[in-house]
Amino acid sequence: MAKWGEGDPRWIVEERADATNVNNWHWTERDATNWSSEKLKDLLMGLQVENEGGKCEITEVSKVEGEASINNRKGKLIFFYEWNLKASWSGTSKSGIKYKGNIEVPNLSDENDMDDLDISVSLCKDEPETELLSLMRREGVQKIRTALASYVDYLKTEFTQGMILPTANGVMKQQTAQATTKSNKTQIGSCSTAPPPSNTGVKIPTCKFSLKDTFLTSPDDLYRVFLNQEMLQAFTRSSAVVEPEKGGKFRLLDGNVNGEFQELVPEQKIVMKWRFNSWPCEHYATVTLTFIDKGNETELKIECRAVPESEEERTRDGWQRYYCHAIKQTFGYGARLC
């Protein structure tokens, strides 16, 4: 089996300067709606407050309706987001009595300050009065406001990872998270004092894609394949170095692929920063592997974000051939591709 990046011309990256949009004069847009919907759910679900009267927790995010996008104009990132959120909460008093209620946020928007956010907390119909409602309206609302502010911060940092901008003289600038306001829209200016990497001058429009595959093994066994050095070397047929812990580094395929583990949930999920060595310096995609138990087999969902558009086909094909197919062939986990 040829190594990833060898033999097939599709696996060779052509490094070249893109002068078609110097200084980002043209308006480009990147959709953040799906990412935002999942991020908002993650930030709100399970949020808890507690005092001497009892404990409350958000148990369901039932409605995430709206949209979000990032527009790039003349080297500035302009953020647009507008959301209508509904959630459910439950509370248990110290005496063991349970209560249920609702939360509504109708105006999470780039046009509204976080302090002006309208967060409505109520009890479900026919629920008796309880001091837990006051707890949710004070500490609960504050925690919700903090979580939603975190969403805005993540939108401006995590989702924009890899948005590298060329300038007229060919030196790249990396977007930072220092926001300025113009025309009631949140903007991020670009600045960087670090020396430019060797392959400067290349604009990187990014994309995302997902794959699904099914393996005739358990989630535990498949999860271990991605973290065990001997197993990695077996299916890649090349040297590998791996530190199987959060923040741990990995280096595969004789250095052609490297990255860092950001989240490890045994038998369930792996989130990693991932890159080809030939990509511009410090540009990483975010790859999430989700392991779903299907009884006698495991469904693997692969989500790749912030992949350079010019590398989409190469990256997609590589994950199918040099991960999925190779793992099945090496360990006998063969099953039909979804």
Coordinates of C-alpha atoms in Angstrom, one line a residue:
M1 CA 0.0 0.0 0.0
A2 CA 1.4 3.4 -1.0
K3 CA 2.0 5.8 1.8
W4 CA -0.3 8.8 2.1
G5 CA 1.3 11.5 0.1
E6 CA 3.4 9.2 -2.1
G7 CA 2.9 7.7 -5.6
D8 CA -0.4 9.4 -6.5
P9 CA -0.1 13.0 -7.9
R10 CA -3.4 13.9 -6.2
W11 CA -1.6 13.6 -2.9
I12 CA 1.1 16.2 -3.7
V13 CA 0.4 19.7 -2.6
E14 CA 1.3 22.5 -5.0
E15 CA 2.4 25.5 -3.0
R16 CA 1.7 28.7 -4.9
A17 CA 0.7 32.3 -4.2
D18 CA -2.9 33.2 -4.8
A19 CA -3.0 36.8 -6.0
T20 CA -6.7 36.8 -7.0
N21 CA -7.9 38.4 -3.9
V22 CA -5.0 40.4 -2.5
N23 CA -5.9 42.1 0.8
N24 CA -9.3 40.3 0.7
W25 CA -10.9 43.1 -1.3
H26 CA -13.8 40.9 -2.4
W27 CA -16.5 39.9 0.0
T28 CA -16.4 36.3 1.0
E29 CA -18.8 34.5 3.4
R30 CA -18.5 31.4 5.6
D31 CA -21.6 29.7 7.0
A32 CA -21.4 29.1 10.8
T33 CA -25.1 28.0 11.3
N34 CA -24.6 24.2 11.8
W35 CA -21.5 24.7 14.0
S36 CA -23.2 27.3 16.1
S37 CA -26.3 25.2 16.7
E38 CA -24.2 22.3 18.1
K39 CA -22.0 24.7 20.1
L40 CA -25.0 26.4 21.7
K41 CA -26.5 23.0 22.7
D42 CA -23.1 21.8 24.1
L43 CA -22.7 25.0 26.2
L44 CA -26.2 25.0 27.6
M45 CA -27.0 21.3 28.2
G46 CA -26.3 20.2 31.7
L47 CA -25.7 23.7 33.1
Q48 CA -26.4 23.6 36.9
V49 CA -27.0 26.0 39.8
E50 CA -27.4 25.0 43.4
N51 CA -28.0 26.6 46.8
E52 CA -29.3 25.6 50.2
G53 CA -32.8 25.3 48.8
G54 CA -32.0 22.8 46.1
K55 CA -30.4 22.2 42.7
C56 CA -31.5 23.0 39.1
E57 CA -30.2 21.8 35.8
I58 CA -30.9 22.4 32.1
T59 CA -32.1 19.1 30.8
E60 CA -33.0 19.8 27.2
V61 CA -32.3 22.4 24.5
S62 CA -35.5 22.1 22.5
K63 CA -35.1 24.9 20.0
V64 CA -32.1 26.5 18.3
E65 CA -33.5 28.6 15.5
G66 CA -31.6 31.1 13.6
E67 CA -28.4 31.5 11.6
A68 CA -24.8 32.6 11.8
S69 CA -22.1 33.5 9.3
I70 CA -18.7 35.2 9.0
N71 CA -18.0 37.7 6.2
N72 CA -14.5 38.7 5.2
R73 CA -14.1 42.2 3.8
K74 CA -10.7 43.9 3.3
G75 CA -9.0 41.8 5.9
K76 CA -11.8 42.2 8.5
L77 CA -14.0 39.5 9.8
I78 CA -17.6 40.6 10.3
F79 CA -19.8 38.4 12.4
F80 CA -23.5 38.0 11.9
Y81 CA -25.6 35.8 14.3
E82 CA -29.2 35.8 15.3
W83 CA -30.8 33.1 17.5
N84 CA -34.0 32.2 19.2
L85 CA -33.4 29.6 21.9
K86 CA -35.7 27.5 24.1
A87 CA -34.7 25.0 26.8
S88 CA -36.1 23.0 29.6
W89 CA -34.9 22.9 33.2
S90 CA -35.6 20.7 36.2
G91 CA -35.1 21.3 39.9
T92 CA -35.1 19.2 43.0
S93 CA -35.6 20.8 46.4
K94 CA -33.7 19.7 49.5
S95 CA -36.8 17.9 50.6
G96 CA -36.8 15.9 47.3
I97 CA -39.7 17.6 45.5
K98 CA -39.1 17.9 41.8
Y99 CA -40.1 20.8 39.5
K100 CA -39.9 21.6 35.8
G101 CA -39.7 24.8 33.9
N102 CA -38.8 26.5 30.7
I103 CA -36.2 29.0 29.4
E104 CA -36.4 31.3 26.4
V105 CA -33.8 33.6 24.8
P106 CA -35.5 35.3 21.9
N107 CA -32.8 37.9 21.0
L108 CA -29.2 36.4 20.9
S109 CA -27.9 38.6 18.2
D110 CA -24.7 40.5 17.1
E111 CA -26.8 43.7 17.3
N112 CA -27.5 43.3 21.1
D113 CA -25.1 43.6 23.9
M114 CA -24.8 40.5 26.1
D115 CA -26.0 42.5 29.1
D116 CA -29.2 43.4 27.2
L117 CA -30.0 39.8 26.5
D118 CA -33.6 38.9 27.4
I119 CA -33.5 35.5 29.3
S120 CA -36.9 34.4 30.4
V121 CA -37.2 31.7 33.1
S122 CA -40.6 30.2 34.1
L123 CA -42.2 27.2 35.7
C124 CA -44.3 24.7 33.7
K125 CA -48.0 25.1 33.8
D126 CA -49.6 23.7 37.0
E127 CA -46.2 23.5 38.8
P128 CA -46.5 24.9 42.4
E129 CA -44.4 28.0 43.4
T130 CA -40.9 27.2 44.5
E131 CA -37.8 29.1 45.6
L132 CA -35.9 27.3 42.9
L133 CA -37.5 29.6 40.4
S134 CA -35.8 32.5 42.0
L135 CA -32.5 30.5 42.0
M136 CA -32.8 30.0 38.2
R137 CA -33.8 33.6 37.6
R138 CA -30.7 34.8 39.5
E139 CA -27.8 32.4 39.4
G140 CA -29.3 30.4 36.5
V141 CA -29.7 33.4 34.2
Q142 CA -26.2 34.6 35.0
K143 CA -24.7 31.2 34.0
I144 CA -26.8 31.1 30.8
R145 CA -25.6 34.6 30.0
T146 CA -22.0 33.5 30.6
A147 CA -22.4 30.4 28.4
L148 CA -23.9 32.5 25.5
A149 CA -21.0 34.9 25.8
S150 CA -18.7 31.9 25.5
Y151 CA -20.4 30.9 22.3
V152 CA -19.6 34.4 20.8
D153 CA -16.0 34.0 21.9
Y154 CA -15.7 30.5 20.4
L155 CA -17.3 31.8 17.2
K156 CA -14.6 34.4 16.9
T157 CA -11.7 32.1 17.8
E158 CA -12.4 28.4 17.4
F159 CA -14.6 28.6 14.2
T160 CA -12.2 31.1 12.5
Q161 CA -9.2 28.9 13.1
G162 CA -7.1 28.8 9.9
M163 CA -8.6 31.8 8.3
I164 CA -5.2 33.2 7.1
L165 CA -5.2 36.4 5.0
P166 CA -2.7 37.5 2.4
T167 CA -1.5 41.1 2.1
A168 CA -0.4 43.0 -1.0
N169 CA 3.3 42.2 -0.3
G170 CA 2.7 38.5 0.2
V171 CA 3.0 38.3 4.0
M172 CA 0.2 36.4 5.8
K173 CA -1.7 37.8 8.7
Q174 CA -3.6 35.6 11.2
Q175 CA -6.9 36.8 12.5
T176 CA -7.0 37.6 16.2
A177 CA -9.8 37.8 18.7
Q178 CA -9.6 41.5 19.5
A179 CA -13.0 42.8 18.4
T180 CA -13.9 46.3 17.2
T181 CA -17.3 47.6 16.4
K182 CA -18.4 49.2 13.2
S183 CA -21.9 49.8 11.9
N184 CA -23.3 47.8 14.9
K185 CA -21.5 44.6 13.6
T186 CA -18.7 42.9 15.5
Q187 CA -15.4 42.8 13.6
I188 CA -12.0 41.3 14.3
G189 CA -8.9 43.0 13.0
S190 CA -5.9 41.1 11.9
C191 CA -2.5 41.5 13.5
S192 CA 0.6 39.3 13.9
T193 CA 4.0 40.1 15.1
A194 CA 5.3 36.6 14.5
P195 CA 7.7 35.9 11.6
P196 CA 5.8 34.6 8.6
P197 CA 6.1 30.8 7.8
S198 CA 8.0 29.8 4.7
N199 CA 5.0 29.2 2.5
T200 CA 3.5 32.7 2.9
G201 CA 1.2 34.5 0.6
V202 CA -1.4 31.7 0.3
K203 CA -5.0 32.4 1.2
I204 CA -6.8 29.5 2.7
P205 CA -10.5 29.3 2.2
T206 CA -11.7 26.3 4.3
C207 CA -14.5 23.8 4.2
K208 CA -15.9 21.0 6.2
F209 CA -17.1 17.5 5.3
S210 CA -18.3 14.3 7.1
L211 CA -18.0 10.6 6.4
K212 CA -19.6 7.5 7.9
D213 CA -18.2 4.0 7.9
T214 CA -19.2 0.7 9.6
F215 CA -16.7 -1.7 11.3
L216 CA -17.3 -5.2 12.5
T217 CA -15.9 -4.6 15.9
S218 CA -16.8 -3.0 19.2
P219 CA -16.5 0.8 19.9
D220 CA -13.8 0.0 22.5
D221 CA -11.6 -1.9 20.0
L222 CA -12.0 0.7 17.2
Y223 CA -11.3 3.5 19.6
R224 CA -8.1 1.8 20.7
V225 CA -6.9 1.6 17.1
F226 CA -6.5 5.4 16.9
L227 CA -4.5 5.6 20.1
N228 CA -2.3 2.5 20.2
Q229 CA 1.1 3.1 18.7
E230 CA 1.6 -0.5 17.5
M231 CA -1.9 -0.6 15.9
L232 CA -1.3 2.8 14.2
Q233 CA 2.0 1.5 12.7
A234 CA 0.3 -1.7 11.6
F235 CA -2.5 -0.1 9.5
T236 CA -0.5 2.9 8.2
R237 CA 2.5 0.6 7.5
S238 CA 4.9 3.3 8.6
S239 CA 6.4 4.8 11.7
A240 CA 4.1 6.5 14.2
V241 CA 4.5 8.4 17.5
V242 CA 1.4 8.9 19.7
E243 CA 0.7 10.2 23.2
P244 CA -2.8 8.9 24.0
E245 CA -3.9 11.6 26.4
K246 CA -5.6 15.0 26.2
G247 CA -3.0 17.5 24.9
G248 CA -0.9 14.6 23.6
K249 CA 0.8 14.8 20.2
F250 CA 0.8 12.4 17.4
R251 CA 2.9 11.9 14.3
L252 CA 1.9 9.4 11.6
L253 CA 3.0 8.3 8.1
D254 CA 6.6 9.1 8.6
G255 CA 5.7 12.7 9.6
N256 CA 3.3 13.4 6.7
V257 CA 0.4 13.8 9.2
N258 CA 0.6 15.3 12.7
G259 CA -1.5 16.9 15.4
E260 CA -2.8 16.9 18.9
F261 CA -5.6 15.3 20.9
Q262 CA -8.1 17.8 22.2
E263 CA -10.7 15.5 23.7
L264 CA -10.7 11.8 24.5
V265 CA -13.9 10.1 25.6
P266 CA -13.3 6.3 25.8
E267 CA -15.4 4.3 23.4
Q268 CA -17.3 7.4 22.3
K269 CA -15.3 10.3 20.9
I270 CA -11.9 11.6 19.8
V271 CA -11.4 15.2 18.9
M272 CA -8.1 16.2 17.4
K273 CA -6.2 19.0 15.7
W274 CA -5.0 17.4 12.5
R275 CA -2.8 18.5 9.6
F276 CA -0.7 17.4 6.6
N277 CA 2.9 18.5 7.0
S278 CA 2.7 20.2 3.6
W279 CA -0.1 22.6 4.8
P280 CA 0.9 26.1 5.7
C281 CA 2.6 26.3 9.0
E282 CA 0.4 26.1 12.1
H283 CA -2.8 25.5 10.0
Y284 CA -4.8 22.6 11.5
A285 CA -8.2 21.0 10.7
T286 CA -10.4 19.9 13.6
V287 CA -11.3 16.2 13.2
T288 CA -14.0 14.6 15.4
L289 CA -14.4 10.9 15.5
T290 CA -17.7 9.6 17.0
F291 CA -18.1 5.9 17.8
I292 CA -21.6 4.6 17.7
D293 CA -22.4 1.2 19.1
K294 CA -24.7 -0.8 16.6
G295 CA -24.7 -4.1 18.5
N296 CA -22.4 -6.4 16.5
E297 CA -20.7 -3.5 14.7
T298 CA -19.6 0.1 15.2
E299 CA -20.5 3.1 13.1
L300 CA -17.7 5.7 12.9
K301 CA -18.7 9.2 12.1
I302 CA -15.8 11.4 10.9
E303 CA -16.3 15.2 10.8
C304 CA -13.5 17.4 9.4
R305 CA -13.6 21.2 9.8
A306 CA -11.3 24.0 8.6
V307 CA -9.9 21.8 5.8
P308 CA -8.3 24.0 3.1
E309 CA -10.8 23.9 0.1
S310 CA -8.0 22.9 -2.2
E311 CA -7.3 19.9 0.0
E312 CA -10.8 18.6 0.5
E313 CA -10.7 15.8 -2.1
R314 CA -7.2 14.7 -1.0
T315 CA -8.2 14.7 2.7
R316 CA -11.5 13.0 2.2
D317 CA -10.0 10.3 0.0
G318 CA -7.1 9.9 2.5
W319 CA -9.5 9.2 5.4
Q320 CA -11.4 6.7 3.4
R321 CA -8.4 4.8 2.0
Y322 CA -5.6 5.2 4.5
Y323 CA -7.7 5.1 7.7
C324 CA -11.0 3.3 7.1
H325 CA -10.1 0.9 4.4
A326 CA -6.6 0.2 5.8
I327 CA -8.0 -0.5 9.3
K328 CA -10.5 -3.0 7.9
Q329 CA -7.9 -4.7 5.8
T330 CA -5.3 -4.9 8.6
F331 CA -7.6 -6.0 11.5
G332 CA -10.4 -7.8 9.7
Y333 CA -13.1 -5.2 10.6
G334 CA -14.4 -5.2 7.0
A335 CA -17.9 -3.9 6.4
R336 CA -19.6 -2.0 3.6
L337 CA -19.0 1.7 3.4
C338 CA -22.1 3.8 4.2

